[in-house]
């Protein structure tokens, strides 16, 4: 479903992603972990066709996307929903229009149907009735949930969540993970989730990839990562540091 | 010596980069004209923001500029007794040069700068990326409506501005040196021609086009947070002003000779 092959990306002369390769089968959910600044967000942007890699290939649903034009990419993008780490909400629209936007652009539903879908998804993320609030009136956690709603409202077959629970309280966090899990099962979606909440990730993800300084240091299943002999992986998993 | 060469070289390089960037954006826009598609809501929003919101300031500056032109020329008019030339003088200079240039510069400072800042902020807060992931082409959705709105509205605002500047000149001519409105309008209508008005309006259309291209270009290529947005706004205002004066020199003789050619042919 998603295949990343030998992806390398430079910032100036420095490689920020080095020969990254892995494959996510259809219907699987990948947890993408690693220390801050290791290139997780950048990798998801490359998979979403927002950034072109300097080397390597990215296959989404059987199509190689790194050489497609912006207009050809449009068709691929209908298959992908993305939740941005920095929210990226449209600040010239209110909350309701932000969430309705993907549906309106798709143009399949009438306004009444769109409004009821927006209402329903807001209820699911525990923010009922905030359609007419402006984006700048929301707290960080509220924005996070609104971006979540906007990312999933079209029910795309591929979902990329970049830190979906950052800044949320534990109860709301676990609700979001439950929601992720439900979407995963209902829609048979293929997903990539970036998070530092390992417990949450364990509840939904079947595959794990760990990046350190732009390199894949681990790729495998939950059982494999728990028993990984690699030091950086073990330390990250247990939350230990070198200095004692 | 080497340092100077290096500086000259790098400014030529960066100038070519900007010109190249403008050309690329123009190409992207042209491609999307076939078939043309405008998002209704976004276009409406642009028209409102660009046009309606600019009207008060344009009307005020135009009135005051017209007035000051009458005030400045009053001494000469009285000295030479050229009361019958004031309407023509004001009309000719306002419609041909002062109107389009002044309103163009104001427009670039208000609308162009605002557009760069808005697009730049959308770029650094990843809103443009968010549009792209939702399978929406930012050029069609964001840039096209702004382009149309800026061209149409600068033309309209120039017409409005011309009118109010003339009214300002007329009022002050009456107050300062007793040139009655009848004398003013008579001289204006007798001695200025349609082409004097058209030159200004056609130039305004091109100024609108230049401001739109420049402001969208600088907005879309912002990098580096708030500082980057500030720098882009700055560049946009400077480049728009250069563009306006450059086009003014280029277009005025062109339009005049085209009109003369038409006149000989059909007139
Ligand atoms: N378009 C780009 N081209 C080249 N390099 C980039 C690009 N975007 C980001 N980078 C670089 O990639 C590196 C990794 O950044 P990234 O945002 O992917 O980290 P991250 O793993 O998501 O970190 P965090 O956990 O803090 O969110 C950074 O050094 C950044 O400068
Ligand atoms: Mg990140």
Short mmCIF file of C-alpha atoms and ligand atoms in Angstrom, two decimals:
data_model
loop_
_atom_site.label_atom_id
_atom_site.label_comp_id
_atom_site.label_asym_id
_atom_site.label_seq_id
_atom_site.Cartn_x
_atom_site.Cartn_y
_atom_site.Cartn_z
CA UNK A 1 0.00 0.00 0.00
CA UNK A 2 2.77 2.41 0.96
CA UNK A 3 6.32 1.66 -0.03
CA UNK A 4 9.25 3.93 0.66
CA UNK A 5 12.44 2.95 -1.12
CA UNK A 6 15.87 4.49 -0.52
CA UNK A 7 14.46 7.93 0.26
CA UNK A 8 17.14 10.52 0.92
CA UNK A 9 16.63 14.20 1.54
CA UNK A 10 19.26 16.86 2.05
CA UNK A 11 19.10 20.16 3.85
CA UNK A 12 21.95 22.00 2.24
CA UNK A 13 24.76 19.43 2.26
CA UNK A 14 23.50 17.55 5.27
CA UNK A 15 21.31 14.49 4.78
CA UNK A 16 18.24 14.75 7.01
CA UNK A 17 16.82 11.46 5.72
CA UNK A 18 19.26 8.74 4.75
CA UNK A 19 18.27 5.86 2.54
CA UNK A 20 14.95 5.28 4.27
CA UNK A 21 13.13 2.15 3.12
CA UNK A 22 10.09 0.27 4.43
CA UNK A 23 6.75 -1.04 3.35
CA UNK A 24 3.36 -0.76 5.02
CA UNK A 25 0.87 -3.37 3.81
CA UNK A 26 -2.71 -2.33 3.15
CA UNK A 27 -4.75 -2.10 6.35
CA UNK A 28 -1.73 -1.98 8.62
CA UNK A 29 -1.04 0.78 11.09
CA UNK A 30 2.51 1.97 11.47
CA UNK A 31 3.86 3.77 14.50
CA UNK A 32 6.66 6.13 13.55
CA UNK A 33 8.83 6.98 16.52
CA UNK A 34 12.15 8.59 17.20
CA UNK A 35 13.74 11.50 19.02
CA UNK A 36 12.78 15.09 18.16
CA UNK A 37 14.23 16.35 14.91
CA UNK A 38 15.02 12.90 13.49
CA UNK A 39 12.92 13.51 10.38
CA UNK A 40 9.53 11.95 11.18
CA UNK A 41 7.48 14.92 10.03
CA UNK A 42 9.60 15.36 6.92
CA UNK A 43 9.16 11.70 6.00
CA UNK A 44 5.37 11.94 6.25
CA UNK A 45 5.42 15.06 4.09
CA UNK A 46 7.34 13.15 1.47
CA UNK A 47 4.82 10.32 1.63
CA UNK A 48 1.99 12.84 1.26
CA UNK A 49 3.67 14.31 -1.82
CA UNK A 50 4.24 17.70 -0.19
CA UNK A 51 8.02 17.53 -0.33
CA UNK A 52 10.02 15.82 -3.05
CA UNK A 53 12.90 13.61 -1.92
CA UNK A 54 16.33 14.12 -3.48
CA UNK A 55 16.68 10.39 -4.08
CA UNK A 56 14.47 7.35 -3.81
CA UNK A 57 10.92 6.39 -4.61
CA UNK A 58 7.60 6.52 -2.83
CA UNK A 59 4.80 4.23 -3.89
CA UNK A 60 1.27 4.97 -2.73
CA UNK A 61 -1.44 2.52 -3.69
CA UNK A 62 0.66 1.13 -6.52
CA UNK A 63 1.73 4.47 -7.94
CA UNK A 64 5.14 6.08 -7.79
CA UNK A 65 4.54 9.66 -6.71
CA UNK A 66 7.88 11.44 -6.51
CA UNK A 67 7.89 12.32 -10.19
CA UNK A 68 4.22 13.28 -10.56
CA UNK A 69 3.25 16.88 -11.33
CA UNK A 70 1.23 18.90 -8.80
CA UNK A 71 -1.90 18.33 -10.87
CA UNK A 72 -1.33 14.57 -11.19
CA UNK A 73 -0.69 14.43 -7.44
CA UNK A 74 -4.20 15.74 -6.79
CA UNK A 75 -5.67 12.34 -7.53
CA UNK A 76 -3.30 10.63 -5.12
CA UNK A 77 -4.07 13.16 -2.42
CA UNK A 78 -7.76 12.30 -2.36
CA UNK A 79 -6.60 8.99 -0.89
CA UNK A 80 -4.60 10.54 1.95
CA UNK A 81 -5.75 12.42 5.03
CA UNK A 82 -3.13 14.30 7.00
CA UNK A 83 -3.14 15.69 10.50
CA UNK A 84 -0.44 18.34 10.84
CA UNK A 85 1.75 18.67 13.89
CA UNK A 86 1.35 22.48 13.73
CA UNK A 87 -2.46 22.28 13.22
CA UNK A 88 -2.40 24.15 9.86
CA UNK A 89 -6.04 25.15 10.35
CA UNK A 90 -7.37 27.74 7.91
CA UNK A 91 -7.55 30.90 9.98
CA UNK A 92 -9.83 32.69 7.51
CA UNK A 93 -12.61 30.21 8.23
CA UNK A 94 -14.44 29.19 11.39
CA UNK A 95 -14.19 25.70 12.88
CA UNK A 96 -17.23 24.35 11.05
CA UNK A 97 -16.00 25.56 7.66
CA UNK A 98 -12.55 24.13 8.34
CA UNK A 99 -13.97 20.68 8.94
CA UNK A 100 -16.52 20.96 6.14
CA UNK A 101 -13.92 22.20 3.68
CA UNK A 102 -12.67 18.80 2.43
CA UNK A 103 -16.26 17.65 1.88
CA UNK A 104 -17.29 20.84 0.10
CA UNK A 105 -14.30 20.65 -2.22
CA UNK A 106 -15.10 17.05 -3.02
CA UNK A 107 -18.57 18.23 -3.99
CA UNK A 108 -20.45 14.99 -3.43
CA UNK A 109 -22.73 15.99 -0.56
CA UNK A 110 -25.29 18.74 -0.08
CA UNK A 111 -24.92 21.38 2.63
CA UNK A 112 -27.38 19.71 4.98
CA UNK A 113 -25.55 16.41 4.87
CA UNK A 114 -22.20 18.18 5.35
CA UNK A 115 -23.49 20.06 8.39
CA UNK A 116 -24.71 16.88 10.03
CA UNK A 117 -21.39 15.13 9.40
CA UNK A 118 -19.50 18.07 10.91
CA UNK A 119 -21.78 18.02 13.93
CA UNK A 120 -21.26 14.29 14.38
CA UNK A 121 -17.48 14.36 14.15
CA UNK A 122 -17.27 17.30 16.59
CA UNK A 123 -19.30 15.27 19.04
CA UNK A 124 -16.90 12.36 18.61
CA UNK A 125 -13.90 14.49 19.49
CA UNK A 126 -15.73 15.87 22.50
CA UNK A 127 -16.20 19.38 21.15
CA UNK A 128 -19.93 19.51 20.39
CA UNK A 129 -21.43 22.70 19.03
CA UNK A 130 -18.26 24.72 18.43
CA UNK A 131 -18.83 25.09 14.67
CA UNK A 132 -19.08 28.85 14.76
CA UNK A 133 -15.98 29.53 16.88
CA UNK A 134 -13.02 31.11 15.14
CA UNK A 135 -9.75 29.19 15.00
CA UNK A 136 -7.91 31.76 17.12
CA UNK A 137 -10.44 31.27 19.91
CA UNK A 138 -9.40 27.65 20.41
CA UNK A 139 -6.89 26.22 22.87
CA UNK A 140 -4.04 24.04 21.59
CA UNK A 141 -5.84 20.84 22.53
CA UNK A 142 -9.03 21.98 20.84
CA UNK A 143 -7.13 22.84 17.67
CA UNK A 144 -5.53 19.40 17.74
CA UNK A 145 -8.95 17.76 17.77
CA UNK A 146 -10.31 20.04 15.06
CA UNK A 147 -7.39 19.18 12.77
CA UNK A 148 -8.09 15.55 13.53
CA UNK A 149 -11.70 16.01 12.49
CA UNK A 150 -10.68 17.77 9.27
CA UNK A 151 -8.16 15.04 8.42
CA UNK A 152 -10.59 12.16 8.79
CA UNK A 153 -13.90 13.61 7.61
CA UNK A 154 -13.54 12.35 4.05
CA UNK A 155 -12.69 8.86 5.37
CA UNK A 156 -9.63 8.52 3.14
CA UNK A 157 -8.09 5.05 2.81
CA UNK A 158 -4.71 6.33 4.06
CA UNK A 159 -4.32 8.46 7.18
CA UNK A 160 -1.22 10.17 8.47
CA UNK A 161 -1.38 11.53 12.01
CA UNK A 162 1.53 13.71 13.08
CA UNK A 163 1.35 13.78 16.86
CA UNK A 164 -2.45 13.56 17.22
CA UNK A 165 -2.41 13.74 21.00
CA UNK A 166 0.32 16.29 21.71
CA UNK A 167 -0.88 18.73 24.33
CA UNK A 168 -3.99 16.75 25.22
CA UNK A 169 -4.89 15.61 28.72
CA UNK A 170 -4.65 11.83 29.36
CA UNK A 171 -8.39 11.26 29.16
CA UNK A 172 -8.81 13.06 25.85
CA UNK A 173 -5.66 11.38 24.57
CA UNK A 174 -6.99 7.96 25.19
CA UNK A 175 -10.28 8.95 23.59
CA UNK A 176 -8.40 10.01 20.47
CA UNK A 177 -6.54 6.72 20.37
CA UNK A 178 -9.83 4.85 20.73
CA UNK A 179 -11.20 6.92 17.87
CA UNK A 180 -8.13 6.17 15.75
CA UNK A 181 -8.57 2.50 16.43
CA UNK A 182 -12.24 2.60 15.47
CA UNK A 183 -11.53 4.44 12.22
CA UNK A 184 -8.84 1.92 11.47
CA UNK A 185 -11.22 -1.02 11.89
CA UNK A 186 -14.27 0.53 10.24
CA UNK A 187 -12.55 1.88 7.19
CA UNK A 188 -9.80 -0.70 6.86
CA UNK A 189 -7.45 2.25 6.57
CA UNK A 190 -3.71 2.15 6.28
CA UNK A 191 -2.22 4.59 8.75
CA UNK A 192 0.98 6.17 9.97
CA UNK A 193 0.96 7.65 13.44
CA UNK A 194 3.75 9.76 14.88
CA UNK A 195 3.62 10.11 18.64
CA UNK A 196 5.73 10.00 21.75
CA UNK A 197 2.88 8.27 23.61
CA UNK A 198 4.18 4.70 23.36
CA UNK A 199 1.32 3.27 25.42
CA UNK A 200 -1.23 4.88 23.13
CA UNK A 201 0.64 3.71 20.04
CA UNK A 202 0.74 0.16 21.34
CA UNK A 203 -3.03 0.12 21.58
CA UNK A 204 -3.45 0.83 17.86
CA UNK A 205 -0.32 0.03 15.89
CA UNK A 206 0.78 -3.27 14.46
CA UNK A 207 4.04 -2.16 12.88
CA UNK A 208 6.80 0.04 14.21
CA UNK A 209 9.47 2.13 12.57
CA UNK A 210 12.06 4.06 14.47
CA UNK A 211 14.16 6.83 13.00
CA UNK A 212 17.30 8.23 14.53
CA UNK A 213 19.01 11.14 12.79
CA UNK A 214 17.26 10.38 9.53
CA UNK A 215 18.04 6.65 9.48
CA UNK A 216 15.74 3.73 10.08
CA UNK A 217 17.15 1.91 13.10
CA UNK A 218 14.20 -0.41 13.57
CA UNK A 219 11.35 -1.74 11.50
CA UNK A 220 9.16 -4.57 12.67
CA UNK A 221 6.21 -5.73 14.76
CA UNK A 222 5.29 -4.86 18.35
CA UNK A 223 6.74 -8.11 19.68
CA UNK A 224 9.97 -7.51 17.84
CA UNK A 225 10.44 -3.98 19.12
CA UNK A 226 9.88 -5.09 22.71
CA UNK A 227 12.70 -7.58 22.38
CA UNK A 228 14.97 -5.49 20.18
CA UNK A 229 18.63 -5.92 21.09
CA UNK A 230 19.59 -2.56 19.57
CA UNK A 231 20.63 -0.16 22.30
CA UNK A 232 19.01 3.04 21.01
CA UNK A 233 15.74 1.22 20.41
CA UNK A 234 15.73 -0.39 23.84
CA UNK A 235 16.55 2.89 25.54
CA UNK A 236 13.86 4.74 23.64
CA UNK A 237 11.33 2.02 24.39
CA UNK A 238 12.11 2.00 28.11
CA UNK A 239 12.52 5.76 28.32
CA UNK A 240 16.05 5.49 29.68
CA UNK A 241 18.97 7.80 29.09
CA UNK A 242 22.71 7.23 29.12
CA UNK A 243 23.55 9.37 32.12
CA UNK A 244 22.52 7.78 35.40
CA UNK B 1 37.76 44.90 -6.69
CA UNK B 2 36.89 41.26 -6.21
CA UNK B 3 34.43 42.22 -3.50
CA UNK B 4 32.65 44.65 -5.80
CA UNK B 5 32.49 42.10 -8.61
CA UNK B 6 31.18 39.54 -6.19
CA UNK B 7 28.46 41.90 -4.98
CA UNK B 8 27.43 42.87 -8.50
CA UNK B 9 27.42 39.24 -9.55
CA UNK B 10 25.30 38.09 -6.66
CA UNK B 11 22.77 40.88 -7.09
CA UNK B 12 22.42 40.02 -10.77
CA UNK B 13 21.93 36.41 -9.77
CA UNK B 14 19.29 37.21 -7.20
CA UNK B 15 17.52 39.55 -9.62
CA UNK B 16 17.39 36.79 -12.22
CA UNK B 17 16.07 34.42 -9.58
CA UNK B 18 13.22 36.81 -8.79
CA UNK B 19 12.41 37.38 -12.45
CA UNK B 20 12.54 33.64 -13.02
CA UNK B 21 10.20 33.09 -10.08
CA UNK B 22 7.73 35.63 -11.44
CA UNK B 23 7.85 33.96 -14.84
CA UNK B 24 7.20 30.54 -13.31
CA UNK B 25 4.21 31.85 -11.37
CA UNK B 26 2.87 33.54 -14.49
CA UNK B 27 3.25 30.25 -16.36
CA UNK B 28 1.41 28.34 -13.63
CA UNK B 29 -1.41 30.86 -13.76
CA UNK B 30 -1.63 30.78 -17.54
CA UNK B 31 -1.86 27.00 -17.57
CA UNK B 32 -4.81 27.18 -15.22
CA UNK B 33 -6.71 29.59 -17.45
CA UNK B 34 -7.65 26.68 -19.73
CA UNK B 35 -10.32 26.04 -18.69
CA UNK B 36 -10.75 28.94 -16.27
CA UNK B 37 -12.11 28.03 -12.88
CA UNK B 38 -12.70 30.35 -9.96
CA UNK B 39 -13.80 29.38 -6.48
CA UNK B 40 -16.91 31.52 -5.96
CA UNK B 41 -16.55 32.08 -2.23
CA UNK B 42 -12.87 32.90 -2.33
CA UNK B 43 -13.33 35.26 -5.30
CA UNK B 44 -16.12 37.09 -3.54
CA UNK B 45 -14.01 37.41 -0.41
CA UNK B 46 -11.13 38.83 -2.46
CA UNK B 47 -13.31 41.35 -4.23
CA UNK B 48 -14.71 42.55 -0.95
CA UNK B 49 -11.34 42.77 0.77
CA UNK B 50 -9.49 44.31 -2.14
CA UNK B 51 -12.15 46.65 -3.41
CA UNK B 52 -14.72 47.64 -0.85
CA UNK B 53 -12.21 47.99 1.95
CA UNK B 54 -9.90 50.18 -0.16
CA UNK B 55 -12.56 52.59 -1.33
CA UNK B 56 -12.59 55.00 1.65
CA UNK B 57 -8.84 55.57 1.61
CA UNK B 58 -8.78 55.97 -2.15
CA UNK B 59 -11.62 58.50 -2.05
CA UNK B 60 -9.95 60.49 0.72
CA UNK B 61 -6.51 60.63 -0.91
CA UNK B 62 -8.02 61.44 -4.29
CA UNK B 63 -10.08 64.31 -2.91
CA UNK B 64 -7.09 65.76 -1.08
CA UNK B 65 -4.75 65.32 -4.03
CA UNK B 66 -7.15 67.03 -6.39
CA UNK B 67 -7.57 69.83 -3.89
CA UNK B 68 -3.85 70.32 -3.44
CA UNK B 69 -3.36 70.44 -7.21
CA UNK B 70 -5.86 73.29 -7.42
CA UNK B 71 -4.22 75.06 -4.50
CA UNK B 72 -0.73 74.71 -5.97
CA UNK B 73 -1.67 75.95 -9.39
CA UNK B 74 -3.88 78.79 -8.16
CA UNK B 75 -1.04 81.34 -8.01
CA UNK B 76 -0.08 80.71 -11.64
CA UNK B 77 -3.65 80.64 -12.83
CA UNK B 78 -4.26 84.04 -11.24
CA UNK B 79 -1.00 85.50 -12.50
CA UNK B 80 -1.69 84.52 -16.09
CA UNK B 81 -5.43 84.82 -15.90
CA UNK B 82 -5.65 81.27 -17.22
CA UNK B 83 -8.88 80.43 -15.42
CA UNK B 84 -10.14 78.52 -18.40
CA UNK B 85 -7.20 76.13 -18.37
CA UNK B 86 -7.53 74.79 -14.84
CA UNK B 87 -10.09 72.13 -15.66
CA UNK B 88 -7.99 70.84 -18.50
CA UNK B 89 -4.74 70.97 -16.51
CA UNK B 90 -6.20 69.11 -13.57
CA UNK B 91 -8.04 66.60 -15.74
CA UNK B 92 -5.11 65.88 -18.01
CA UNK B 93 -2.61 65.26 -15.25
CA UNK B 94 -4.98 63.43 -12.94
CA UNK B 95 -6.37 61.03 -15.51
CA UNK B 96 -3.11 60.32 -17.28
CA UNK B 97 -0.56 60.14 -14.49
CA UNK B 98 -1.42 61.26 -10.97
CA UNK B 99 -4.51 59.10 -10.61
CA UNK B 100 -3.16 55.74 -11.76
CA UNK B 101 0.30 56.19 -10.21
CA UNK B 102 -0.91 57.47 -6.87
CA UNK B 103 -3.69 54.94 -6.49
CA UNK B 104 -1.42 52.19 -7.82
CA UNK B 105 1.19 52.95 -5.19
CA UNK B 106 -1.41 53.12 -2.45
CA UNK B 107 -2.90 49.89 -3.67
CA UNK B 108 0.47 48.17 -3.58
CA UNK B 109 1.07 49.44 -0.05
CA UNK B 110 -2.30 48.39 1.20
CA UNK B 111 -3.57 45.47 -0.85
CA UNK B 112 -0.30 44.10 -2.21
CA UNK B 113 1.48 44.16 1.13
CA UNK B 114 -1.55 42.64 2.83
CA UNK B 115 -1.70 39.89 0.22
CA UNK B 116 1.97 39.01 0.63
CA UNK B 117 1.60 38.94 4.40
CA UNK B 118 -1.50 36.77 4.23
CA UNK B 119 -0.09 34.25 1.76
CA UNK B 120 3.25 34.26 3.57
CA UNK B 121 1.59 33.52 6.89
CA UNK B 122 -0.42 30.74 5.29
CA UNK B 123 2.81 29.34 3.93
CA UNK B 124 4.72 29.37 7.22
CA UNK B 125 1.77 28.02 9.22
CA UNK B 126 1.48 25.18 6.68
CA UNK B 127 -2.03 26.19 5.60
CA UNK B 128 -0.90 26.00 1.98
CA UNK B 129 0.39 22.48 2.56
CA UNK B 130 -2.92 21.66 4.20
CA UNK B 131 -4.74 22.80 1.07
CA UNK B 132 -2.48 20.64 -1.05
CA UNK B 133 -3.10 17.54 1.06
CA UNK B 134 -6.82 18.13 0.67
CA UNK B 135 -6.23 17.85 -3.09
CA UNK B 136 -6.81 21.54 -3.65
CA UNK B 137 -4.48 23.37 -5.97
CA UNK B 138 -3.34 26.53 -4.13
CA UNK B 139 -2.80 28.41 -7.39
CA UNK B 140 -6.37 27.89 -8.56
CA UNK B 141 -7.92 28.29 -5.15
CA UNK B 142 -5.91 31.17 -3.64
CA UNK B 143 -4.03 32.94 -6.41
CA UNK B 144 -6.51 33.16 -9.28
CA UNK B 145 -9.25 34.95 -7.29
CA UNK B 146 -6.72 37.43 -5.94
CA UNK B 147 -5.42 38.11 -9.42
CA UNK B 148 -8.81 38.80 -10.87
CA UNK B 149 -9.86 40.91 -7.91
CA UNK B 150 -6.71 43.02 -7.95
CA UNK B 151 -6.84 43.81 -11.65
CA UNK B 152 -10.55 44.58 -11.75
CA UNK B 153 -10.52 46.54 -8.52
CA UNK B 154 -7.49 48.67 -9.30
CA UNK B 155 -9.16 49.71 -12.57
CA UNK B 156 -12.40 50.55 -10.75
CA UNK B 157 -10.62 52.33 -7.94
CA UNK B 158 -8.68 54.39 -10.46
CA UNK B 159 -11.91 55.48 -12.13
CA UNK B 160 -13.38 56.37 -8.74
CA UNK B 161 -10.14 58.07 -7.71
CA UNK B 162 -10.03 60.13 -10.94
CA UNK B 163 -13.55 61.28 -10.31
CA UNK B 164 -12.98 62.32 -6.70
CA UNK B 165 -9.68 64.01 -7.47
CA UNK B 166 -11.48 66.10 -10.09
CA UNK B 167 -14.22 66.92 -7.62
CA UNK B 168 -11.58 67.95 -5.07
CA UNK B 169 -9.85 70.17 -7.61
CA UNK B 170 -13.16 71.67 -8.66
CA UNK B 171 -14.23 72.53 -5.11
CA UNK B 172 -10.92 74.14 -4.22
CA UNK B 173 -10.72 76.02 -7.52
CA UNK B 174 -14.06 77.51 -6.64
CA UNK B 175 -13.06 78.33 -3.05
CA UNK B 176 -9.55 79.65 -3.69
CA UNK B 177 -9.65 81.51 -6.98
CA UNK B 178 -13.31 81.67 -7.83
CA UNK B 179 -13.19 79.39 -10.83
CA UNK B 180 -16.80 78.30 -10.99
CA UNK B 181 -17.62 74.60 -11.43
CA UNK B 182 -19.16 75.40 -14.82
CA UNK B 183 -15.92 76.92 -16.10
CA UNK B 184 -13.96 74.04 -14.61
CA UNK B 185 -16.06 71.31 -16.24
CA UNK B 186 -16.30 73.16 -19.50
CA UNK B 187 -12.54 73.39 -19.82
CA UNK B 188 -12.19 69.76 -18.76
CA UNK B 189 -14.72 68.40 -21.23
CA UNK B 190 -13.65 70.63 -24.12
CA UNK B 191 -9.95 70.03 -23.91
CA UNK B 192 -9.37 66.52 -22.64
CA UNK B 193 -10.06 63.51 -24.82
CA UNK B 194 -11.25 60.00 -24.25
CA UNK B 195 -7.68 58.77 -24.72
CA UNK B 196 -6.49 60.78 -21.71
CA UNK B 197 -8.90 58.81 -19.58
CA UNK B 198 -8.17 55.49 -21.32
CA UNK B 199 -4.40 55.77 -20.96
CA UNK B 200 -4.80 55.99 -17.19
CA UNK B 201 -7.32 53.20 -16.94
CA UNK B 202 -5.40 50.79 -19.14
CA UNK B 203 -2.25 51.48 -17.17
CA UNK B 204 -4.16 50.84 -13.96
CA UNK B 205 -5.10 47.39 -15.27
CA UNK B 206 -1.44 46.59 -15.90
CA UNK B 207 -0.42 48.00 -12.52
CA UNK B 208 -3.01 45.72 -10.91
CA UNK B 209 -1.58 42.79 -12.79
CA UNK B 210 1.98 43.65 -11.71
CA UNK B 211 1.01 44.13 -8.07
CA UNK B 212 -0.89 40.84 -8.07
CA UNK B 213 2.00 38.92 -9.63
CA UNK B 214 4.63 40.44 -7.36
CA UNK B 215 2.65 40.15 -4.14
CA UNK B 216 1.60 36.54 -4.77
CA UNK B 217 5.14 35.58 -5.74
CA UNK B 218 6.70 37.02 -2.60
CA UNK B 219 3.93 35.60 -0.42
CA UNK B 220 4.20 32.06 -1.76
CA UNK B 221 7.94 31.83 -1.42
CA UNK B 222 8.21 32.98 2.18
CA UNK B 223 10.37 30.83 4.40
CA UNK B 224 11.41 31.30 7.99
CA UNK B 225 8.54 32.43 10.16
CA UNK B 226 7.49 35.95 11.06
CA UNK B 227 10.84 37.43 10.05
CA UNK B 228 10.46 35.91 6.61
CA UNK B 229 6.96 37.35 6.26
CA UNK B 230 8.23 40.82 7.18
CA UNK B 231 11.02 40.61 4.63
CA UNK B 232 8.63 39.43 1.93
CA UNK B 233 6.23 42.32 2.55
CA UNK B 234 9.10 44.73 2.29
CA UNK B 235 10.31 43.22 -0.98
CA UNK B 236 6.79 43.21 -2.35
CA UNK B 237 6.26 46.93 -1.79
CA UNK B 238 9.62 47.88 -3.27
CA UNK B 239 9.27 45.59 -6.29
CA UNK B 240 5.69 46.75 -6.95
CA UNK B 241 6.77 50.40 -6.94
CA UNK B 242 9.59 49.66 -9.37
CA UNK B 243 7.17 47.70 -11.53
CA UNK B 244 4.65 50.54 -11.55
CA UNK B 245 7.16 53.16 -12.67
CA UNK B 246 8.72 50.85 -15.22
CA UNK B 247 5.33 49.98 -16.73
CA UNK B 248 4.36 53.64 -16.69
CA UNK B 249 7.33 54.59 -18.87
CA UNK B 250 6.78 51.64 -21.13
CA UNK B 251 3.03 51.81 -21.55
CA UNK B 252 2.25 55.52 -21.88
CA UNK B 253 3.90 55.99 -25.30
CA UNK B 254 2.73 52.55 -26.42
CA UNK B 255 -0.92 53.22 -25.69
CA UNK B 256 -0.74 56.68 -27.20
CA UNK B 257 0.78 55.44 -30.44
CA UNK B 258 -1.64 52.54 -30.63
CA UNK B 259 -4.50 54.99 -30.22
CA UNK B 260 -3.05 57.30 -32.87
CA UNK B 261 -2.70 54.37 -35.27
CA UNK B 262 -6.32 53.38 -34.63
CA UNK B 263 -7.38 56.95 -35.18
CA UNK B 264 -5.62 57.22 -38.54
CA UNK B 265 -7.09 53.92 -39.64
CA UNK B 266 -10.71 54.32 -38.53
CA UNK B 267 -11.11 57.84 -37.23
N1 LIG C 1 11.49 20.54 3.18
C1 LIG C 1 12.62 20.23 3.84
N2 LIG C 1 13.78 20.05 3.19
C2 LIG C 1 14.92 19.72 3.83
N3 LIG C 1 14.99 19.55 5.15
C3 LIG C 1 13.88 19.72 5.87
C4 LIG C 1 12.63 20.07 5.26
N4 LIG C 1 11.69 20.16 6.24
C5 LIG C 1 12.32 19.88 7.39
N5 LIG C 1 13.64 19.61 7.18
C6 LIG C 1 14.65 19.25 8.18
O1 LIG C 1 14.41 17.94 8.61
C7 LIG C 1 14.84 17.78 9.95
C8 LIG C 1 13.84 16.95 10.69
O2 LIG C 1 12.68 17.69 10.96
P1 LIG C 1 11.29 17.02 11.34
O3 LIG C 1 10.32 18.13 11.52
O4 LIG C 1 10.94 15.99 10.36
O5 LIG C 1 11.61 16.36 12.75
P2 LIG C 1 10.62 15.49 13.64
O6 LIG C 1 11.21 14.12 13.71
O7 LIG C 1 9.24 15.60 13.16
O8 LIG C 1 10.77 16.18 15.08
P3 LIG C 1 9.67 16.39 16.25
O9 LIG C 1 9.52 15.09 16.98
O10 LIG C 1 10.29 17.43 17.12
O11 LIG C 1 8.43 16.84 15.59
C9 LIG C 1 15.04 19.16 10.51
O12 LIG C 1 16.42 19.35 10.71
C10 LIG C 1 14.54 20.10 9.43
O13 LIG C 1 15.36 21.23 9.34
MG1 LIG C 2 7.62 16.55 13.77
#
